[in-house]
Amino acid sequence: ADTIRAMRDDVLNDAINQHIAPGSMDEQWDVPGLEKSLGAQFTLDLPLQQWLDEDKALHEEGLRKKICEAADALYQEKEALVGPEGLRQFERSIMLQSLDSHWREHLSALDHLRQGIHLRGYAQKQPKQEYKREAFELFGQLLDAVKNDVTKVLMTVKVQSNEQLGEAAEAMESRAESIANVTYTAPTETGEVEVRSDAAPRGPQTAADLPRVGRNDPCPCGSGNKYKLCHGKLA
């Protein structure tokens, strides 16, 4: 529970930073955008502008605290419905599934990095040092992805019984398996990547038979980003 709470606070503060830059003036805040983001990503429908209008002394840290407290209250309501042990079991299940899925993606990204790291030598850089640096950045991205994935699932899931918790966990497991069954090949000269699903029957195929993802298409990993800004950037 403490780990989930810490992850939730980190993710919420990251979301707040996108609309309220740390140390910025009130006039620079995008409060409507933050309200919309919290509602869409975490089902937190909070009257932030009303809070600010009613309390002129409410500063940035105070607003962040109120948002985190509201998220804690919403989460405690879910725990009251299914009980602490039921929710802890669901949390463990979601955490393990997210780690498994994102770890597979991480290994794939490291493999892409390894295949092309020798090109750094042409830019007068040490490939070994560059690999260490970029691999460390990828690991940081892995941790952030797990935190975001777990937090959003736990905040948005709607349950009324332990049976519904089990069904939600099974649905997440199926989603993780479908992601794990997707493999990627190196990008072609045109900047496209070939995608293959291990879950589909494999027969004789040519390069033309395989689906391709353009650089401006959504990334097949399911991140929601364009391919050139996700796995395409890593390659």
Tab-separated table of C-alpha atoms in Angstrom:
chain	number	residue	atom	x	y	z
A	1	ALA	CA	0.000	0.000	0.000
A	2	ASP	CA	2.842	2.420	0.837
A	3	THR	CA	4.549	1.700	-2.482
A	4	ILE	CA	1.340	2.260	-4.443
A	5	ARG	CA	0.706	5.517	-2.578
A	6	ALA	CA	4.213	6.799	-3.290
A	7	MET	CA	3.867	5.874	-6.970
A	8	ARG	CA	0.489	7.621	-7.136
A	9	ASP	CA	1.904	10.828	-5.652
A	10	ASP	CA	4.815	10.797	-8.135
A	11	VAL	CA	2.539	10.259	-11.126
A	12	LEU	CA	0.078	12.936	-9.995
A	13	ASN	CA	2.859	15.468	-9.487
A	14	ASP	CA	4.238	14.668	-12.944
A	15	ALA	CA	0.772	15.280	-14.394
A	16	ILE	CA	0.483	18.548	-12.471
A	17	ASN	CA	3.909	19.667	-13.726
A	18	GLN	CA	2.618	19.531	-17.301
A	19	HIS	CA	0.106	22.278	-16.502
A	20	ILE	CA	1.656	24.019	-13.494
A	21	ALA	CA	5.404	24.352	-13.829
A	22	PRO	CA	7.160	24.190	-10.439
A	23	GLY	CA	7.846	27.688	-9.148
A	24	SER	CA	5.724	29.376	-11.828
A	25	MET	CA	3.399	32.337	-11.324
A	26	ASP	CA	-0.364	31.896	-10.969
A	27	GLU	CA	-0.904	33.615	-14.312
A	28	GLN	CA	1.083	30.884	-16.039
A	29	TRP	CA	-1.046	28.023	-14.694
A	30	ASP	CA	-3.266	26.026	-17.028
A	31	VAL	CA	-5.943	25.146	-14.481
A	32	PRO	CA	-8.686	24.106	-16.976
A	33	GLY	CA	-6.198	21.828	-18.724
A	34	LEU	CA	-5.176	20.276	-15.410
A	35	GLU	CA	-8.807	19.667	-14.441
A	36	LYS	CA	-9.418	17.933	-17.764
A	37	SER	CA	-6.241	15.863	-17.488
A	38	LEU	CA	-6.971	14.657	-13.952
A	39	GLY	CA	-10.485	13.664	-14.941
A	40	ALA	CA	-9.442	11.826	-18.094
A	41	GLN	CA	-6.417	10.002	-16.693
A	42	PHE	CA	-7.370	9.354	-13.062
A	43	THR	CA	-11.170	9.905	-12.880
A	44	LEU	CA	-10.514	12.803	-10.514
A	45	ASP	CA	-13.224	15.394	-11.159
A	46	LEU	CA	-11.922	18.210	-8.963
A	47	PRO	CA	-13.099	21.869	-8.959
A	48	LEU	CA	-9.577	23.291	-8.966
A	49	GLN	CA	-10.585	26.745	-10.207
A	50	GLN	CA	-13.271	26.938	-7.534
A	51	TRP	CA	-10.717	26.040	-4.857
A	52	LEU	CA	-8.433	28.816	-6.068
A	53	ASP	CA	-11.276	31.351	-6.247
A	54	GLU	CA	-12.452	30.538	-2.734
A	55	ASP	CA	-8.974	30.517	-1.202
A	56	LYS	CA	-6.787	33.300	-2.557
A	57	ALA	CA	-3.939	32.100	-0.325
A	58	LEU	CA	-3.900	28.664	-1.923
A	59	HIS	CA	-0.420	28.339	-3.406
A	60	GLU	CA	1.159	25.737	-5.645
A	61	GLU	CA	2.238	23.314	-2.910
A	62	GLY	CA	-1.128	23.606	-1.201
A	63	LEU	CA	-2.939	22.808	-4.448
A	64	ARG	CA	-0.714	19.799	-5.077
A	65	LYS	CA	-1.419	18.550	-1.563
A	66	LYS	CA	-5.191	18.901	-1.990
A	67	ILE	CA	-5.093	16.981	-5.275
A	68	CYS	CA	-3.098	14.120	-3.730
A	69	GLU	CA	-5.429	14.054	-0.722
A	70	ALA	CA	-8.450	13.845	-3.044
A	71	ALA	CA	-6.816	10.938	-4.882
A	72	ASP	CA	-6.122	9.184	-1.562
A	73	ALA	CA	-9.760	9.655	-0.516
A	74	LEU	CA	-11.027	8.191	-3.791
A	75	TYR	CA	-8.711	5.210	-3.430
A	76	GLN	CA	-9.799	4.628	0.170
A	77	GLU	CA	-13.398	4.431	-1.036
A	78	LYS	CA	-12.411	1.546	-3.312
A	79	GLU	CA	-10.612	-0.157	-0.455
A	80	ALA	CA	-13.709	0.173	1.739
A	81	LEU	CA	-15.777	-1.619	-0.920
A	82	VAL	CA	-13.573	-4.701	-1.313
A	83	GLY	CA	-11.495	-4.746	1.873
A	84	PRO	CA	-7.757	-4.131	2.378
A	85	GLU	CA	-6.629	-7.678	1.571
A	86	GLY	CA	-8.684	-7.873	-1.609
A	87	LEU	CA	-7.252	-4.591	-2.860
A	88	ARG	CA	-3.681	-5.542	-1.881
A	89	GLN	CA	-3.987	-8.736	-3.920
A	90	PHE	CA	-5.272	-6.769	-6.904
A	91	GLU	CA	-2.415	-4.277	-6.547
A	92	ARG	CA	0.151	-7.089	-6.562
A	93	SER	CA	-1.426	-8.643	-9.629
A	94	ILE	CA	-1.449	-5.373	-11.592
A	95	MET	CA	2.111	-4.555	-10.528
A	96	LEU	CA	3.475	-7.934	-11.657
A	97	GLN	CA	1.632	-7.799	-14.979
A	98	SER	CA	2.878	-4.281	-15.674
A	99	LEU	CA	6.456	-5.200	-14.769
A	100	ASP	CA	6.337	-8.270	-17.004
A	101	SER	CA	4.954	-6.362	-19.975
A	102	HIS	CA	7.227	-3.333	-19.725
A	103	TRP	CA	10.308	-5.443	-18.946
A	104	ARG	CA	9.849	-7.297	-22.237
A	105	GLU	CA	9.623	-3.970	-24.049
A	106	HIS	CA	12.723	-2.795	-22.190
A	107	LEU	CA	14.733	-5.811	-23.323
A	108	SER	CA	13.608	-5.216	-26.904
A	109	ALA	CA	14.668	-1.569	-26.670
A	110	LEU	CA	18.083	-2.592	-25.286
A	111	ASP	CA	18.522	-4.995	-28.180
A	112	HIS	CA	17.775	-2.226	-30.691
A	113	LEU	CA	20.233	0.023	-28.869
A	114	ARG	CA	22.936	-2.646	-28.920
A	115	GLN	CA	22.524	-3.215	-32.650
A	116	GLY	CA	23.084	0.425	-33.533
A	117	ILE	CA	25.397	1.652	-30.791
A	118	HIS	CA	28.513	1.198	-32.949
A	119	LEU	CA	27.317	4.116	-35.098
A	120	ARG	CA	28.134	6.474	-32.213
A	121	GLY	CA	31.774	6.013	-33.124
A	122	TYR	CA	31.229	8.036	-36.302
A	123	ALA	CA	30.270	10.993	-34.089
A	124	GLN	CA	33.555	10.716	-32.153
A	125	LYS	CA	31.790	9.175	-29.149
A	126	GLN	CA	32.714	6.089	-27.156
A	127	PRO	CA	30.086	3.428	-27.995
A	128	LYS	CA	30.535	1.641	-24.665
A	129	GLN	CA	29.990	4.813	-22.624
A	130	GLU	CA	27.073	5.874	-24.804
A	131	TYR	CA	25.472	2.459	-24.358
A	132	LYS	CA	25.733	2.746	-20.569
A	133	ARG	CA	24.274	6.245	-20.604
A	134	GLU	CA	21.379	5.460	-22.938
A	135	ALA	CA	20.637	2.130	-21.225
A	136	PHE	CA	20.386	3.990	-17.916
A	137	GLU	CA	17.928	6.446	-19.491
A	138	LEU	CA	15.887	3.525	-20.842
A	139	PHE	CA	15.735	1.985	-17.381
A	140	GLY	CA	14.439	5.275	-15.991
A	141	GLN	CA	11.773	5.272	-18.699
A	142	LEU	CA	10.880	1.705	-17.695
A	143	LEU	CA	10.293	2.736	-14.087
A	144	ASP	CA	8.203	5.734	-15.147
A	145	ALA	CA	6.124	3.563	-17.486
A	146	VAL	CA	5.396	1.048	-14.727
A	147	LYS	CA	4.421	3.791	-12.278
A	148	ASN	CA	2.096	5.437	-14.796
A	149	ASP	CA	0.550	2.161	-15.930
A	150	VAL	CA	-0.128	0.846	-12.430
A	151	THR	CA	-1.414	4.162	-11.091
A	152	LYS	CA	-3.816	4.782	-13.967
A	153	VAL	CA	-5.238	1.250	-13.815
A	154	LEU	CA	-5.771	1.376	-10.054
A	155	MET	CA	-7.289	4.853	-10.156
A	156	THR	CA	-9.662	4.197	-13.052
A	157	VAL	CA	-10.828	0.655	-12.271
A	158	LYS	CA	-14.390	0.543	-10.939
A	159	VAL	CA	-15.173	-2.364	-8.629
A	160	GLN	CA	-17.973	-3.279	-6.272
A	161	SER	CA	-16.882	-6.753	-5.158
A	162	ASN	CA	-13.887	-9.067	-4.939
A	163	GLU	CA	-15.243	-10.978	-7.941
A	164	GLN	CA	-15.036	-7.825	-10.054
A	165	LEU	CA	-11.470	-7.324	-8.873
A	166	GLY	CA	-10.616	-10.806	-10.106
A	167	GLU	CA	-12.242	-10.154	-13.465
A	168	ALA	CA	-10.328	-6.878	-13.836
A	169	ALA	CA	-7.054	-8.624	-13.001
A	170	GLU	CA	-7.732	-11.304	-15.616
A	171	ALA	CA	-8.498	-8.634	-18.223
A	172	MET	CA	-5.193	-6.905	-17.476
A	173	GLU	CA	-3.356	-10.223	-17.700
A	174	SER	CA	-4.832	-10.880	-21.152
A	175	ARG	CA	-3.820	-7.399	-22.255
A	176	ALA	CA	-0.261	-7.950	-20.983
A	177	GLU	CA	-0.024	-11.278	-22.821
A	178	SER	CA	-1.187	-9.732	-26.097
A	179	ILE	CA	1.464	-7.016	-25.782
A	180	ALA	CA	4.146	-9.577	-24.920
A	181	ASN	CA	3.301	-11.573	-28.056
A	182	VAL	CA	4.160	-8.665	-30.352
A	183	THR	CA	7.716	-8.591	-31.663
A	184	TYR	CA	9.473	-5.918	-33.664
A	185	THR	CA	12.123	-6.069	-36.345
A	186	ALA	CA	14.650	-3.410	-37.219
A	187	PRO	CA	13.343	-0.383	-39.140
A	188	THR	CA	13.699	-0.407	-42.907
A	189	GLU	CA	15.480	2.244	-44.914
A	190	THR	CA	12.193	4.110	-45.281
A	191	GLY	CA	11.850	4.434	-41.500
A	192	GLU	CA	9.125	1.799	-41.195
A	193	VAL	CA	9.093	-1.139	-38.822
A	194	GLU	CA	7.743	-4.633	-39.340
A	195	VAL	CA	5.393	-5.930	-36.651
A	196	ARG	CA	4.499	-9.552	-36.032
A	197	SER	CA	2.211	-11.092	-33.401
A	198	ASP	CA	3.287	-14.435	-31.966
A	199	ALA	CA	-0.341	-15.152	-31.145
A	200	ALA	CA	-1.294	-15.362	-34.817
A	201	PRO	CA	-0.590	-18.482	-36.882
A	202	ARG	CA	2.667	-18.223	-38.749
A	203	GLY	CA	2.835	-19.370	-42.312
A	204	PRO	CA	5.083	-18.618	-45.242
A	205	GLN	CA	5.322	-14.849	-45.412
A	206	THR	CA	7.192	-12.344	-47.446
A	207	ALA	CA	8.234	-8.876	-46.354
A	208	ALA	CA	5.257	-7.473	-48.250
A	209	ASP	CA	2.852	-9.652	-46.239
A	210	LEU	CA	3.879	-8.154	-42.896
A	211	PRO	CA	2.132	-5.015	-41.621
A	212	ARG	CA	4.232	-1.900	-41.558
A	213	VAL	CA	4.110	1.089	-39.268
A	214	GLY	CA	4.987	4.501	-40.623
A	215	ARG	CA	6.969	6.999	-38.578
A	216	ASN	CA	3.880	9.149	-37.972
A	217	ASP	CA	1.582	6.203	-37.164
A	218	PRO	CA	0.764	5.201	-33.559
A	219	CYS	CA	3.477	2.995	-32.057
A	220	PRO	CA	2.461	-0.713	-31.943
A	221	CYS	CA	3.503	-0.925	-28.273
A	222	GLY	CA	0.253	0.816	-27.293
A	223	SER	CA	1.836	3.907	-25.718
A	224	GLY	CA	-0.347	6.250	-27.771
A	225	ASN	CA	2.688	8.123	-29.102
A	226	LYS	CA	3.775	8.317	-32.721
A	227	TYR	CA	6.208	5.574	-33.701
A	228	LYS	CA	9.000	8.090	-34.437
A	229	LEU	CA	8.666	9.446	-30.880
A	230	CYS	CA	8.549	5.987	-29.256
A	231	HIS	CA	10.253	2.785	-30.425
A	232	GLY	CA	11.216	4.461	-33.685
A	233	LYS	CA	13.255	7.018	-31.759
A	234	LEU	CA	15.091	4.272	-29.888
A	235	ALA	CA	16.033	2.586	-33.133
